[in-house]
Short mmCIF file of C-alpha atoms in Angstrom, two decimals:
data_model
loop_
_atom_site.label_atom_id
_atom_site.label_comp_id
_atom_site.label_asym_id
_atom_site.label_seq_id
_atom_site.Cartn_x
_atom_site.Cartn_y
_atom_site.Cartn_z
CA MET T 1 92.52 24.02 78.63
CA ALA T 2 89.90 26.45 79.94
CA SER T 3 92.54 28.49 81.71
CA GLU T 4 94.56 28.76 78.46
CA ARG T 5 91.50 30.03 76.52
CA ASP T 6 90.78 32.63 79.22
CA GLU T 7 94.37 33.81 79.02
CA ASP T 8 94.12 34.12 75.21
CA ARG T 9 90.90 36.16 75.45
CA ASN T 10 92.41 38.55 77.97
CA GLY T 11 95.39 39.16 75.72
CA ALA T 12 98.92 37.84 75.66
CA GLY T 13 101.23 39.19 78.33
CA THR T 14 98.48 40.72 80.50
CA HIS T 15 97.83 39.74 84.09
CA ALA T 16 95.85 41.01 87.06
CA ARG T 17 97.68 43.29 89.51
CA HIS T 18 98.55 41.89 92.89
CA PRO T 19 96.54 43.57 95.68
CA ALA T 20 99.78 44.83 97.27
CA GLU T 21 100.87 46.43 94.00
CA ALA T 22 97.50 48.16 93.56
CA THR T 23 97.66 49.55 97.09
CA ALA T 24 101.20 50.93 96.54
CA ASP T 25 100.20 52.64 93.26
CA ASP T 26 97.11 54.18 94.84
CA GLN T 27 99.17 55.62 97.68
CA THR T 28 101.73 57.20 95.36
CA GLY T 29 98.97 58.84 93.33
CA GLY T 30 100.00 57.59 89.90
CA THR T 31 103.08 58.10 87.74
CA PRO T 32 105.92 60.57 88.67
CA THR T 33 105.00 62.87 85.77
CA THR T 34 101.41 63.22 86.95
CA GLU T 35 102.53 63.76 90.52
CA ALA T 36 104.98 66.52 89.56
CA ALA T 37 102.42 68.29 87.46
CA ALA T 38 99.82 68.07 90.22
CA GLY T 39 102.29 69.34 92.82
CA SER T 40 103.33 72.38 90.77
CA GLY T 41 99.84 73.24 89.63
CA THR T 42 101.08 73.85 86.06
CA ASP T 43 101.64 71.82 82.93
CA PRO T 44 105.40 71.07 82.78
CA THR T 45 105.33 71.18 78.98
CA VAL T 46 103.99 74.78 78.86
CA GLU T 47 106.38 77.71 79.50
CA PRO T 48 105.11 80.58 81.67
CA LYS T 49 104.01 83.68 79.80
CA VAL T 50 106.21 86.79 80.11
CA ALA T 51 104.73 90.27 79.65
CA ASP T 52 105.95 91.99 76.50
CA PRO T 53 107.46 95.40 77.46
CA LYS T 54 106.62 96.75 73.99
CA VAL T 55 102.88 96.25 74.50
CA VAL T 56 101.19 99.61 75.13
CA ASP T 57 98.30 99.93 77.54
CA PRO T 58 95.03 100.15 75.56
CA LYS T 59 94.05 103.33 77.41
CA VAL T 60 97.39 104.95 76.55
CA ALA T 61 97.07 103.85 72.93
CA ALA T 62 93.59 105.38 72.74
CA ALA T 63 94.85 108.64 74.25
CA VAL T 64 97.74 108.75 71.75
CA ALA T 65 95.31 108.20 68.87
CA ALA T 66 93.06 111.00 70.16
CA ALA T 67 96.03 113.37 70.47
CA GLU T 68 97.13 112.58 66.93
CA ALA T 69 93.61 113.09 65.63
CA ALA T 70 93.58 116.56 67.22
CA GLY T 71 96.95 117.37 65.62
CA PRO T 72 97.83 118.23 62.03
CA GLN T 73 96.78 116.06 59.13
CA HIS T 74 99.23 113.90 57.19
CA GLY T 75 102.18 116.02 56.08
CA GLY T 76 101.27 118.88 58.43
CA THR T 77 103.54 120.60 60.92
CA VAL T 78 103.41 121.92 64.51
CA ARG T 79 105.16 124.90 66.08
CA VAL T 80 108.17 123.85 68.11
CA ASP T 81 107.14 125.86 71.19
CA SER T 82 103.70 124.23 71.09
CA TRP T 83 105.11 120.72 70.67
CA ILE T 84 107.67 120.83 73.49
CA TRP T 85 104.87 122.05 75.77
CA ALA T 86 102.41 119.40 74.55
CA VAL T 87 104.87 116.55 75.26
CA ARG T 88 105.70 118.00 78.70
CA LEU T 89 109.32 119.00 78.08
CA VAL T 90 108.41 122.44 79.51
CA LYS T 91 105.68 123.43 81.96
CA THR T 92 104.02 126.17 79.88
CA ARG T 93 103.97 127.20 76.25
CA SER T 94 105.31 130.64 77.17
CA VAL T 95 108.33 128.99 78.81
CA GLY T 96 108.89 127.06 75.58
CA ALA T 97 108.71 130.25 73.52
CA THR T 98 111.13 131.98 75.91
CA ALA T 99 113.56 129.08 75.64
CA CYS T 100 113.46 129.35 71.83
CA ARG T 101 114.12 133.10 71.92
CA GLY T 102 117.00 132.57 74.31
CA GLY T 103 118.69 130.11 71.97
CA HIS T 104 118.05 127.10 74.22
CA VAL T 105 116.15 125.08 71.60
CA ARG T 106 117.81 123.55 68.55
CA VAL T 107 116.20 121.48 65.80
CA ASN T 108 118.57 119.30 63.79
CA GLY T 109 121.47 121.32 65.22
CA GLU T 110 120.11 124.77 64.34
CA ARG T 111 118.71 127.37 66.72
CA VAL T 112 115.05 127.98 66.00
CA LYS T 113 112.34 130.54 66.75
CA PRO T 114 109.11 129.65 68.57
CA ALA T 115 107.16 129.46 65.30
CA TYR T 116 109.55 126.95 63.68
CA SER T 117 107.56 124.11 62.05
CA LEU T 118 108.43 120.66 63.36
CA ARG T 119 108.12 117.49 61.31
CA VAL T 120 108.25 113.81 62.24
CA GLY T 121 111.89 112.68 62.44
CA ASP T 122 113.30 116.05 63.58
CA GLU T 123 115.76 116.01 66.46
CA VAL T 124 114.95 118.54 69.18
CA ARG T 125 117.55 119.63 71.72
CA LEU T 126 116.37 121.63 74.72
CA ARG T 127 118.43 123.06 77.57
CA HIS T 128 116.09 123.67 80.47
CA GLU T 129 116.41 123.69 84.27
CA GLY T 130 120.04 122.63 84.20
CA ARG T 131 119.48 119.61 81.98
CA GLU T 132 119.72 118.90 78.26
CA ARG T 133 116.92 116.95 76.62
CA VAL T 134 117.50 115.30 73.23
CA VAL T 135 114.41 113.80 71.61
CA VAL T 136 113.37 112.68 68.12
CA VAL T 137 109.83 113.53 67.06
CA LYS T 138 107.63 110.46 66.54
CA ARG T 139 104.18 112.08 66.63
CA LEU T 140 103.00 115.64 66.07
CA ILE T 141 100.46 116.85 68.63
CA ARG T 142 99.23 120.29 69.66
CA LYS T 143 97.30 119.50 72.84
CA ARG T 144 99.09 118.85 76.11
CA VAL T 145 98.85 115.20 77.20
CA GLY T 146 99.67 113.14 80.27
CA ALA T 147 103.15 111.77 80.89
CA PRO T 148 102.37 108.16 79.76
CA VAL T 149 101.07 109.52 76.44
CA ALA T 150 103.84 112.11 76.06
CA VAL T 151 106.63 109.51 76.07
CA GLN T 152 104.91 107.77 73.14
CA CYS T 153 105.36 110.92 71.01
CA TYR T 154 109.16 110.95 70.90
CA VAL T 155 112.30 108.86 71.13
CA ASP T 156 114.27 110.00 74.17
CA ASN T 157 118.02 110.16 73.51
CA SER T 158 118.73 112.49 76.43
CA PRO T 159 121.90 112.00 78.47
CA PRO T 160 121.29 110.90 82.06
CA PRO T 161 120.57 113.76 84.47
CA PRO T 162 123.45 114.84 86.72
CA PRO T 163 123.53 113.43 90.26
CA ARG T 164 121.36 115.36 92.68
CA GLU T 165 124.30 116.21 94.93
CA ALA T 166 126.21 117.66 91.97
CA VAL T 167 123.52 120.28 91.29
CA ALA T 168 124.08 123.23 93.59
CA PRO T 169 121.07 125.51 94.15
CA VAL T 170 121.69 129.01 92.81
CA ALA T 171 119.39 131.96 93.49
CA ILE T 172 119.42 133.18 89.87
CA ARG T 173 116.43 133.42 87.55
CA ASP T 174 116.57 132.91 83.81
CA ARG T 175 116.31 136.00 81.66
CA GLY T 176 112.91 136.61 80.13
CA THR T 177 110.95 134.67 82.75
CA GLY T 178 109.21 137.80 84.06
CA ARG T 179 108.75 138.99 87.63
CA PRO T 180 109.02 136.32 90.32
CA THR T 181 105.85 135.20 92.06
CA LYS T 182 105.48 135.14 95.85
CA ARG T 183 106.41 131.49 95.82
CA ASP T 184 109.49 132.22 93.69
CA ARG T 185 110.56 134.98 96.07
CA ARG T 186 110.24 132.69 99.09
CA GLU T 187 112.37 130.10 97.33
CA LEU T 188 115.00 132.70 96.41
CA GLU T 189 115.12 133.97 99.99
CA ARG T 190 115.53 130.42 101.29
CA LEU T 191 118.43 129.76 98.92
CA ARG T 192 120.11 133.05 99.82
CA ALA T 193 119.80 132.17 103.51
CA LEU T 194 121.43 128.79 102.90
CA ASN T 195 124.27 130.38 100.96
CA SER T 196 124.86 132.99 103.67
CA LEU T 197 125.12 130.24 106.30
CA LYS T 198 127.74 128.45 104.20
CA ASP T 199 129.78 131.67 103.88
CA ARG T 200 129.97 132.16 107.64
CA PRO T 201 133.03 130.87 109.56
CA GLY T 202 132.42 127.27 110.50
CA GLY T 203 129.54 126.98 108.03
CA HIS T 204 129.04 123.70 106.11
#
C-alpha cells in the first residue's frame, strides 16, 4: 500500500531512469536538436542575414547629401558642362565644355551648348575617349565628388565598353584640346614608334 501511495504522489506513468540510461544520455549530450545546434554554433530556426545591395554606406550618403546641399535649390538647374565634370564623366570642366562645342554631348537627343541647363530626369549622352556614356540625371550637383558619390547622382544606361584588344591606339588628338603637354608628346611619340614597327616587313 505504501508503494502505491508513493507512486501516486510522484505522478502516474513516471519512473526513475535506470543508471545505464542516464549515462548514455549524458554521453550523447542531450537531444539531437540540441546537439545539431551546438555543433553548428547557430540557431537552426534563424536564417543567416544577407547584406542588402541597395543599402548605401552612411559616409557615401552623407557625402551625397552635402553635394546636393551645395547644388541648386528645388527646381534649380545646373550647366551641363559643370555637371558632367562634377559626376566624373570627364576629367576637367574645360574638357566638358569642349565636348559640348564639338557636338559630342546630347541631352534628350539634342546637341547642347556648355551652358545648357540640366534638370533631374534628363538623359545625357556623351562620346568621350572612344566610348559612349548614357546616363539619366538623378541629382544635380555643381561640385566635383568622389567616384562612390558620383554614381549615386545618375542612372547609368551606358553600353558596355569595347574589349581592350579591339581598341587600337591612334596618335591623333581631338580638335580643340589645345597644345599637347610634354607627357602627351611622349605618349604620341611612343604610339608612332609602335605603328612604325608594325609597318616594317616582318612587323607584328
